[in-house]
C-alpha cells in the first residue's frame, strides 16, 4: 500500500513539474515578445526623432550681430562658421569654405520651406565636430528651444510667483524626490539666510506630504516657486525616457504645441525647463544657480561667495570633479563622451578633468545661452544614454563653443576643492572625507583651502556624511509631522 501511494505521489509530482515547466515556458515566450515589441517601438521612435513633423526648426530666430545660423552640411566634418574665419589648419579651412558659402546663400530658403527644413534636420543628425578649433569660439548661434517662431511658454507655477528683477535665483529639478530626500537641500539652504527665488520642478503626482509642505512654505516664504512637471514617458529596458507635456503654446491661437523632440533622459530634459525659467528673469541683474537637489546641501549662502559677487551678467562658472581621474580614466564619463560624440571627440577630451553638469552658475544672459546650447546638443547628438547631459556639458565647455560670444564673455572652470562648490564624488574613491581631513568634528565639510564649502555636492558618496544627513532629515521630518498633527 505504501509503495503504491509513493508511486502515485511521484506521478503527481511529475505531472505538476510538467505543468509548471509549460507555464514557465509560456511566460518566458510572452516576455520575449513584449520586449521585442518595446524595442521595435523604441527604434522607430529614435528613427523618427528628427523628422519634420517632430521638430520644425526656424533658423532665422534670434540671429545676433557677428554670428551665423547653425546649418551644418551633410559632411560629418563640416560645421557652420563665418566667411572670414581662419581655421587653424588649411585642410579644415578648405573643407568648410564651400559649406559656409552655400549655407549662407540658402539659409532663408531652407528655413522657410518644409523640404529644406527636413534636409537641414537630417544634416544635424549626422553632425560632429572634428576638433575644438580655438578660432571658432563664440561663432555659433544656438537656436531657441521654441518649436516654432510664434511659440510661447505655456507653463505656470503651481505655487509662488517669479520675482523677475530679483538678483539671487536657484533652479533645481527635483522630479521623483519625496519630502525626506528633498529636506536636506531645502532646510540647509534656508538655514543660510538665503531669501532669493528658489524654483523647483517636482512630479505632477508627488506624495501628498511633499505637496502639502511646499504649499505651506510657499505661503510663508516669498520666492519659493514650484512647478509640477507632467511628462510623457516610455520604458527603454530599465531606463525611462520622456517628452514634455504642455510646455509650449501658440502665441496666436493659444493652442498647446506638442513636444517635437524625441524621448530623452530627464537629466537632459531638465535643461529645457532651466532655459524656460531663465527667460522669466531680468538680464540686467538676475544671477542664477543650476543645482542638483538629491545630493546637495548648503553650509553657507551660495551668493555670498566673493567669486559669485564679482560675476557679471555674461559670466559663466562651472565646477570640476576630482583631478584624481581624467575623462579617459573614468568609465561613466568616457561612455557619455563616446556615446554622444564618438571616438574623435573622446580623444580630444580624454586628458581633461571631468566637469560636473549638476552645478553651474551664471548671470541671466550667460545661463540663458548655456541652457540653449545644452538643449541643442541633444538635437545634434540624439544621445539618450543616462548621463549624456554631462557629456554635452564637457564638450561645450572644453571646446570653447560658449566662450567668446556676446552672451558668455567670461568662463571660469573651478578645480574641485577650490571654489564655492565642492563636488566630492570622484574624490572619495577608496577613501573618506574624514580620513582626508575634510570632515571636521562639528560635521562641517571644508575644502582644500581650509574654507567651509558653501555647496557640498555628491555628499552621499561618503558613508558617514550620508548617515549624518539621513539622521538630520529624519529629525526634520519628525518635527514637521508633529507640527502638522498639532
PDB file of N, CA and C in Angstrom, residues 20-87:
ATOM      1  N   UNK A  20       4.178  23.082 -14.513  1.00  0.00           N
ATOM      2  CA  UNK A  20       4.967  24.267 -14.140  1.00  0.00           C
ATOM      3  C   UNK A  20       5.966  24.631 -15.227  1.00  0.00           C
ATOM      4  N   UNK A  21       6.585  23.620 -15.833  1.00  0.00           N
ATOM      5  CA  UNK A  21       7.530  23.865 -16.913  1.00  0.00           C
ATOM      6  C   UNK A  21       6.832  24.514 -18.100  1.00  0.00           C
ATOM      7  N   UNK A  22       5.632  24.030 -18.417  1.00  0.00           N
ATOM      8  CA  UNK A  22       4.868  24.590 -19.527  1.00  0.00           C
ATOM      9  C   UNK A  22       4.493  26.051 -19.252  1.00  0.00           C
ATOM     10  N   UNK A  23       4.055  26.330 -18.021  1.00  0.00           N
ATOM     11  CA  UNK A  23       3.684  27.699 -17.646  1.00  0.00           C
ATOM     12  C   UNK A  23       4.900  28.625 -17.715  1.00  0.00           C
ATOM     13  N   UNK A  24       6.037  28.147 -17.199  1.00  0.00           N
ATOM     14  CA  UNK A  24       7.272  28.947 -17.224  1.00  0.00           C
ATOM     15  C   UNK A  24       7.692  29.268 -18.645  1.00  0.00           C
ATOM     16  N   UNK A  25       7.636  28.243 -19.508  1.00  0.00           N
ATOM     17  CA  UNK A  25       7.997  28.460 -20.916  1.00  0.00           C
ATOM     18  C   UNK A  25       7.058  29.475 -21.568  1.00  0.00           C
ATOM     19  N   UNK A  26       5.767  29.377 -21.267  1.00  0.00           N
ATOM     20  CA  UNK A  26       4.796  30.314 -21.831  1.00  0.00           C
ATOM     21  C   UNK A  26       5.058  31.737 -21.375  1.00  0.00           C
ATOM     22  N   UNK A  27       5.353  31.911 -20.070  1.00  0.00           N
ATOM     23  CA  UNK A  27       5.644  33.248 -19.540  1.00  0.00           C
ATOM     24  C   UNK A  27       6.900  33.830 -20.181  1.00  0.00           C
ATOM     25  N   UNK A  28       7.913  32.964 -20.358  1.00  0.00           N
ATOM     26  CA  UNK A  28       9.156  33.406 -20.978  1.00  0.00           C
ATOM     27  C   UNK A  28       8.920  33.854 -22.417  1.00  0.00           C
ATOM     28  N   UNK A  29       8.113  33.104 -23.136  1.00  0.00           N
ATOM     29  CA  UNK A  29       7.810  33.445 -24.531  1.00  0.00           C
ATOM     30  C   UNK A  29       7.075  34.783 -24.620  1.00  0.00           C
ATOM     31  N   UNK A  30       6.093  34.979 -23.738  1.00  0.00           N
ATOM     32  CA  UNK A  30       5.338  36.243 -23.727  1.00  0.00           C
ATOM     33  C   UNK A  30       6.263  37.408 -23.402  1.00  0.00           C
ATOM     34  N   UNK A  31       7.162  37.209 -22.427  1.00  0.00           N
ATOM     35  CA  UNK A  31       8.112  38.267 -22.040  1.00  0.00           C
ATOM     36  C   UNK A  31       9.012  38.661 -23.198  1.00  0.00           C
ATOM     37  N   UNK A  32       9.510  37.653 -23.933  1.00  0.00           N
ATOM     38  CA  UNK A  32      10.385  37.923 -25.083  1.00  0.00           C
ATOM     39  C   UNK A  32       9.624  38.703 -26.151  1.00  0.00           C
ATOM     40  N   UNK A  33       8.377  38.323 -26.389  1.00  0.00           N
ATOM     41  CA  UNK A  33       7.573  39.016 -27.396  1.00  0.00           C
ATOM     42  C   UNK A  33       7.315  40.465 -27.007  1.00  0.00           C
ATOM     43  N   UNK A  34       7.034  40.708 -25.716  1.00  0.00           N
ATOM     44  CA  UNK A  34       6.800  42.074 -25.252  1.00  0.00           C
ATOM     45  C   UNK A  34       8.063  42.918 -25.340  1.00  0.00           C
ATOM     46  N   UNK A  35       9.206  42.318 -25.007  1.00  0.00           N
ATOM     47  CA  UNK A  35      10.481  43.041 -25.093  1.00  0.00           C
ATOM     48  C   UNK A  35      10.800  43.399 -26.540  1.00  0.00           C
ATOM     49  N   UNK A  36      10.556  42.453 -27.438  1.00  0.00           N
ATOM     50  CA  UNK A  36      10.814  42.713 -28.857  1.00  0.00           C
ATOM     51  C   UNK A  36       9.925  43.827 -29.369  1.00  0.00           C
ATOM     52  N   UNK A  37       8.667  43.816 -28.936  1.00  0.00           N
ATOM     53  CA  UNK A  37       7.741  44.871 -29.353  1.00  0.00           C
ATOM     54  C   UNK A  37       8.190  46.228 -28.828  1.00  0.00           C
ATOM     55  N   UNK A  38       8.635  46.257 -27.552  1.00  0.00           N
ATOM     56  CA  UNK A  38       9.110  47.511 -26.960  1.00  0.00           C
ATOM     57  C   UNK A  38      10.347  48.033 -27.672  1.00  0.00           C
ATOM     58  N   UNK A  39      11.258  47.101 -28.027  1.00  0.00           N
ATOM     59  CA  UNK A  39      12.483  47.507 -28.724  1.00  0.00           C
ATOM     60  C   UNK A  39      12.162  48.063 -30.101  1.00  0.00           C
ATOM     61  N   UNK A  40      11.205  47.422 -30.809  1.00  0.00           N
ATOM     62  CA  UNK A  40      10.823  47.936 -32.131  1.00  0.00           C
ATOM     63  C   UNK A  40      10.228  49.329 -32.029  1.00  0.00           C
ATOM     64  N   UNK A  41       9.412  49.539 -30.977  1.00  0.00           N
ATOM     65  CA  UNK A  41       8.807  50.859 -30.777  1.00  0.00           C
ATOM     66  C   UNK A  41       9.872  51.902 -30.495  1.00  0.00           C
ATOM     67  N   UNK A  42      10.859  51.529 -29.669  1.00  0.00           N
ATOM     68  CA  UNK A  42      11.938  52.458 -29.333  1.00  0.00           C
ATOM     69  C   UNK A  42      12.758  52.815 -30.554  1.00  0.00           C
ATOM     70  N   UNK A  43      13.083  51.796 -31.356  1.00  0.00           N
ATOM     71  CA  UNK A  43      13.882  52.030 -32.560  1.00  0.00           C
ATOM     72  C   UNK A  43      13.141  52.949 -33.519  1.00  0.00           C
ATOM     73  N   UNK A  44      11.823  52.724 -33.676  1.00  0.00           N
ATOM     74  CA  UNK A  44      11.043  53.576 -34.574  1.00  0.00           C
ATOM     75  C   UNK A  44      10.975  54.993 -34.059  1.00  0.00           C
ATOM     76  N   UNK A  45      10.870  55.136 -32.723  1.00  0.00           N
ATOM     77  CA  UNK A  45      10.861  56.487 -32.147  1.00  0.00           C
ATOM     78  C   UNK A  45      12.156  57.207 -32.432  1.00  0.00           C
ATOM     79  N   UNK A  46      13.282  56.479 -32.287  1.00  0.00           N
ATOM     80  CA  UNK A  46      14.579  57.099 -32.494  1.00  0.00           C
ATOM     81  C   UNK A  46      14.807  57.422 -33.964  1.00  0.00           C
ATOM     82  N   UNK A  47      14.302  56.557 -34.857  1.00  0.00           N
ATOM     83  CA  UNK A  47      14.463  56.831 -36.282  1.00  0.00           C
ATOM     84  C   UNK A  47      13.679  58.064 -36.697  1.00  0.00           C
ATOM     85  N   UNK A  48      12.504  58.243 -36.073  1.00  0.00           N
ATOM     86  CA  UNK A  48      11.655  59.369 -36.437  1.00  0.00           C
ATOM     87  C   UNK A  48      11.913  60.604 -35.606  1.00  0.00           C
ATOM     88  N   UNK A  49      12.911  60.547 -34.740  1.00  0.00           N
ATOM     89  CA  UNK A  49      13.129  61.614 -33.773  1.00  0.00           C
ATOM     90  C   UNK A  49      13.373  62.955 -34.427  1.00  0.00           C
ATOM     91  N   UNK A  50      13.992  62.945 -35.586  1.00  0.00           N
ATOM     92  CA  UNK A  50      14.355  64.196 -36.223  1.00  0.00           C
ATOM     93  C   UNK A  50      13.520  64.490 -37.473  1.00  0.00           C
ATOM     94  N   UNK A  51      12.356  63.879 -37.552  1.00  0.00           N
ATOM     95  CA  UNK A  51      11.528  64.128 -38.727  1.00  0.00           C
ATOM     96  C   UNK A  51      10.951  65.530 -38.681  1.00  0.00           C
ATOM     97  N   UNK A  52      10.498  66.012 -39.822  1.00  0.00           N
ATOM     98  CA  UNK A  52       9.954  67.360 -39.940  1.00  0.00           C
ATOM     99  C   UNK A  52       8.806  67.585 -38.976  1.00  0.00           C
ATOM    100  N   UNK A  53       7.919  66.614 -38.829  1.00  0.00           N
ATOM    101  CA  UNK A  53       6.718  66.822 -38.035  1.00  0.00           C
ATOM    102  C   UNK A  53       7.026  66.818 -36.547  1.00  0.00           C
ATOM    103  N   UNK A  54       8.190  66.322 -36.148  1.00  0.00           N
ATOM    104  CA  UNK A  54       8.537  66.305 -34.734  1.00  0.00           C
ATOM    105  C   UNK A  54       9.279  67.568 -34.318  1.00  0.00           C
ATOM    106  N   UNK A  55      10.190  68.061 -35.144  1.00  0.00           N
ATOM    107  CA  UNK A  55      10.978  69.220 -34.747  1.00  0.00           C
ATOM    108  C   UNK A  55      11.071  70.223 -35.880  1.00  0.00           C
ATOM    109  N   UNK A  56      10.041  71.057 -36.094  1.00  0.00           N
ATOM    110  CA  UNK A  56      10.192  72.136 -37.054  1.00  0.00           C
ATOM    111  C   UNK A  56      11.187  73.142 -36.493  1.00  0.00           C
ATOM    112  N   UNK A  57      12.198  73.504 -37.251  1.00  0.00           N
ATOM    113  CA  UNK A  57      13.230  74.412 -36.768  1.00  0.00           C
ATOM    114  C   UNK A  57      13.180  75.709 -37.558  1.00  0.00           C
ATOM    115  N   UNK A  58      13.239  76.844 -36.863  1.00  0.00           N
ATOM    116  CA  UNK A  58      13.318  78.131 -37.524  1.00  0.00           C
ATOM    117  C   UNK A  58      14.719  78.675 -37.313  1.00  0.00           C
ATOM    118  N   UNK A  59      15.531  78.633 -38.359  1.00  0.00           N
ATOM    119  CA  UNK A  59      16.923  79.023 -38.218  1.00  0.00           C
ATOM    120  C   UNK A  59      17.126  80.534 -38.344  1.00  0.00           C
ATOM    121  N   UNK A  60      16.041  81.306 -38.491  1.00  0.00           N
ATOM    122  CA  UNK A  60      16.180  82.751 -38.522  1.00  0.00           C
ATOM    123  C   UNK A  60      15.946  83.357 -37.144  1.00  0.00           C
ATOM    124  N   UNK A  61      15.666  82.521 -36.157  1.00  0.00           N
ATOM    125  CA  UNK A  61      15.254  83.011 -34.856  1.00  0.00           C
ATOM    126  C   UNK A  61      16.443  83.562 -34.065  1.00  0.00           C
ATOM    127  N   UNK A  62      16.344  84.799 -33.627  1.00  0.00           N
ATOM    128  CA  UNK A  62      17.308  85.411 -32.722  1.00  0.00           C
ATOM    129  C   UNK A  62      18.729  85.412 -33.252  1.00  0.00           C
ATOM    130  N   UNK A  63      18.936  85.766 -34.520  1.00  0.00           N
ATOM    131  CA  UNK A  63      20.295  85.865 -35.044  1.00  0.00           C
ATOM    132  C   UNK A  63      20.947  87.129 -34.488  1.00  0.00           C
ATOM    133  N   UNK A  64      22.137  86.979 -33.964  1.00  0.00           N
ATOM    134  CA  UNK A  64      22.831  88.095 -33.343  1.00  0.00           C
ATOM    135  C   UNK A  64      23.889  88.663 -34.269  1.00  0.00           C
ATOM    136  N   UNK A  65      24.255  89.934 -34.075  1.00  0.00           N
ATOM    137  CA  UNK A  65      25.302  90.535 -34.904  1.00  0.00           C
ATOM    138  C   UNK A  65      26.602  89.749 -34.794  1.00  0.00           C
ATOM    139  N   UNK A  66      27.245  89.527 -35.924  1.00  0.00           N
ATOM    140  CA  UNK A  66      28.530  88.832 -35.926  1.00  0.00           C
ATOM    141  C   UNK A  66      28.425  87.333 -35.847  1.00  0.00           C
ATOM    142  N   UNK A  67      27.176  86.777 -35.895  1.00  0.00           N
ATOM    143  CA  UNK A  67      27.016  85.335 -35.813  1.00  0.00           C
ATOM    144  C   UNK A  67      26.189  84.846 -36.995  1.00  0.00           C
ATOM    145  N   UNK A  68      26.281  83.552 -37.253  1.00  0.00           N
ATOM    146  CA  UNK A  68      25.586  82.977 -38.391  1.00  0.00           C
ATOM    147  C   UNK A  68      24.693  81.852 -37.926  1.00  0.00           C
ATOM    148  N   UNK A  69      23.794  81.441 -38.815  1.00  0.00           N
ATOM    149  CA  UNK A  69      22.943  80.311 -38.488  1.00  0.00           C
ATOM    150  C   UNK A  69      23.760  79.027 -38.399  1.00  0.00           C
ATOM    151  N   UNK A  70      23.238  78.077 -37.578  1.00  0.00           N
ATOM    152  CA  UNK A  70      23.906  76.801 -37.364  1.00  0.00           C
ATOM    153  C   UNK A  70      23.373  75.812 -38.382  1.00  0.00           C
ATOM    154  N   UNK A  71      23.958  75.801 -39.611  1.00  0.00           N
ATOM    155  CA  UNK A  71      23.463  74.940 -40.682  1.00  0.00           C
ATOM    156  C   UNK A  71      24.577  74.040 -41.198  1.00  0.00           C
ATOM    157  N   UNK A  72      24.864  72.927 -40.515  1.00  0.00           N
ATOM    158  CA  UNK A  72      25.911  72.022 -40.973  1.00  0.00           C
ATOM    159  C   UNK A  72      25.550  71.380 -42.304  1.00  0.00           C
ATOM    160  N   UNK A  73      26.578  70.964 -43.044  1.00  0.00           N
ATOM    161  CA  UNK A  73      26.347  70.268 -44.302  1.00  0.00           C
ATOM    162  C   UNK A  73      26.183  68.784 -44.031  1.00  0.00           C
ATOM    163  N   UNK A  74      26.003  68.005 -45.117  1.00  0.00           N
ATOM    164  CA  UNK A  74      25.859  66.564 -44.932  1.00  0.00           C
ATOM    165  C   UNK A  74      27.175  65.918 -44.553  1.00  0.00           C
ATOM    166  N   UNK A  75      28.281  66.617 -44.730  1.00  0.00           N
ATOM    167  CA  UNK A  75      29.572  66.074 -44.323  1.00  0.00           C
ATOM    168  C   UNK A  75      29.662  66.034 -42.814  1.00  0.00           C
ATOM    169  N   UNK A  76      30.133  64.943 -42.243  1.00  0.00           N
ATOM    170  CA  UNK A  76      30.257  64.832 -40.799  1.00  0.00           C
ATOM    171  C   UNK A  76      31.345  65.738 -40.248  1.00  0.00           C
ATOM    172  N   UNK A  77      32.213  66.257 -41.089  1.00  0.00           N
ATOM    173  CA  UNK A  77      33.308  67.087 -40.601  1.00  0.00           C
ATOM    174  C   UNK A  77      33.087  68.572 -40.895  1.00  0.00           C
ATOM    175  N   UNK A  78      31.880  68.921 -41.291  1.00  0.00           N
ATOM    176  CA  UNK A  78      31.629  70.317 -41.637  1.00  0.00           C
ATOM    177  C   UNK A  78      30.748  70.961 -40.597  1.00  0.00           C
ATOM    178  N   UNK A  79      30.992  72.203 -40.258  1.00  0.00           N
ATOM    179  CA  UNK A  79      30.101  72.925 -39.393  1.00  0.00           C
ATOM    180  C   UNK A  79      30.145  74.398 -39.738  1.00  0.00           C
ATOM    181  N   UNK A  80      29.119  75.131 -39.245  1.00  0.00           N
ATOM    182  CA  UNK A  80      28.864  76.481 -39.706  1.00  0.00           C
ATOM    183  C   UNK A  80      29.812  77.483 -39.074  1.00  0.00           C
ATOM    184  N   UNK A  81      30.497  78.271 -39.879  1.00  0.00           N
ATOM    185  CA  UNK A  81      31.393  79.308 -39.376  1.00  0.00           C
ATOM    186  C   UNK A  81      31.190  80.546 -40.228  1.00  0.00           C
ATOM    187  N   UNK A  82      31.714  81.679 -39.779  1.00  0.00           N
ATOM    188  CA  UNK A  82      31.631  82.889 -40.574  1.00  0.00           C
ATOM    189  C   UNK A  82      32.593  82.807 -41.750  1.00  0.00           C
ATOM    190  N   UNK A  83      32.284  83.565 -42.820  1.00  0.00           N
ATOM    191  CA  UNK A  83      33.109  83.533 -44.023  1.00  0.00           C
ATOM    192  C   UNK A  83      34.552  83.910 -43.734  1.00  0.00           C
ATOM    193  N   UNK A  84      34.735  84.852 -42.791  1.00  0.00           N
ATOM    194  CA  UNK A  84      36.087  85.380 -42.609  1.00  0.00           C
ATOM    195  C   UNK A  84      36.933  84.592 -41.605  1.00  0.00           C
ATOM    196  N   UNK A  85      36.360  83.519 -41.003  1.00  0.00           N
ATOM    197  CA  UNK A  85      37.142  82.774 -40.019  1.00  0.00           C
ATOM    198  C   UNK A  85      38.332  82.090 -40.675  1.00  0.00           C
ATOM    199  N   UNK A  86      39.456  82.190 -40.012  1.00  0.00           N
ATOM    200  CA  UNK A  86      40.646  81.484 -40.472  1.00  0.00           C
ATOM    201  C   UNK A  86      40.847  80.267 -39.600  1.00  0.00           C
ATOM    202  N   UNK A  87      40.722  79.089 -40.173  1.00  0.00           N
ATOM    203  CA  UNK A  87      40.879  77.868 -39.398  1.00  0.00           C
ATOM    204  C   UNK A  87      42.354  77.613 -39.114  1.00  0.00           C
TER     205      UNK A  87
END
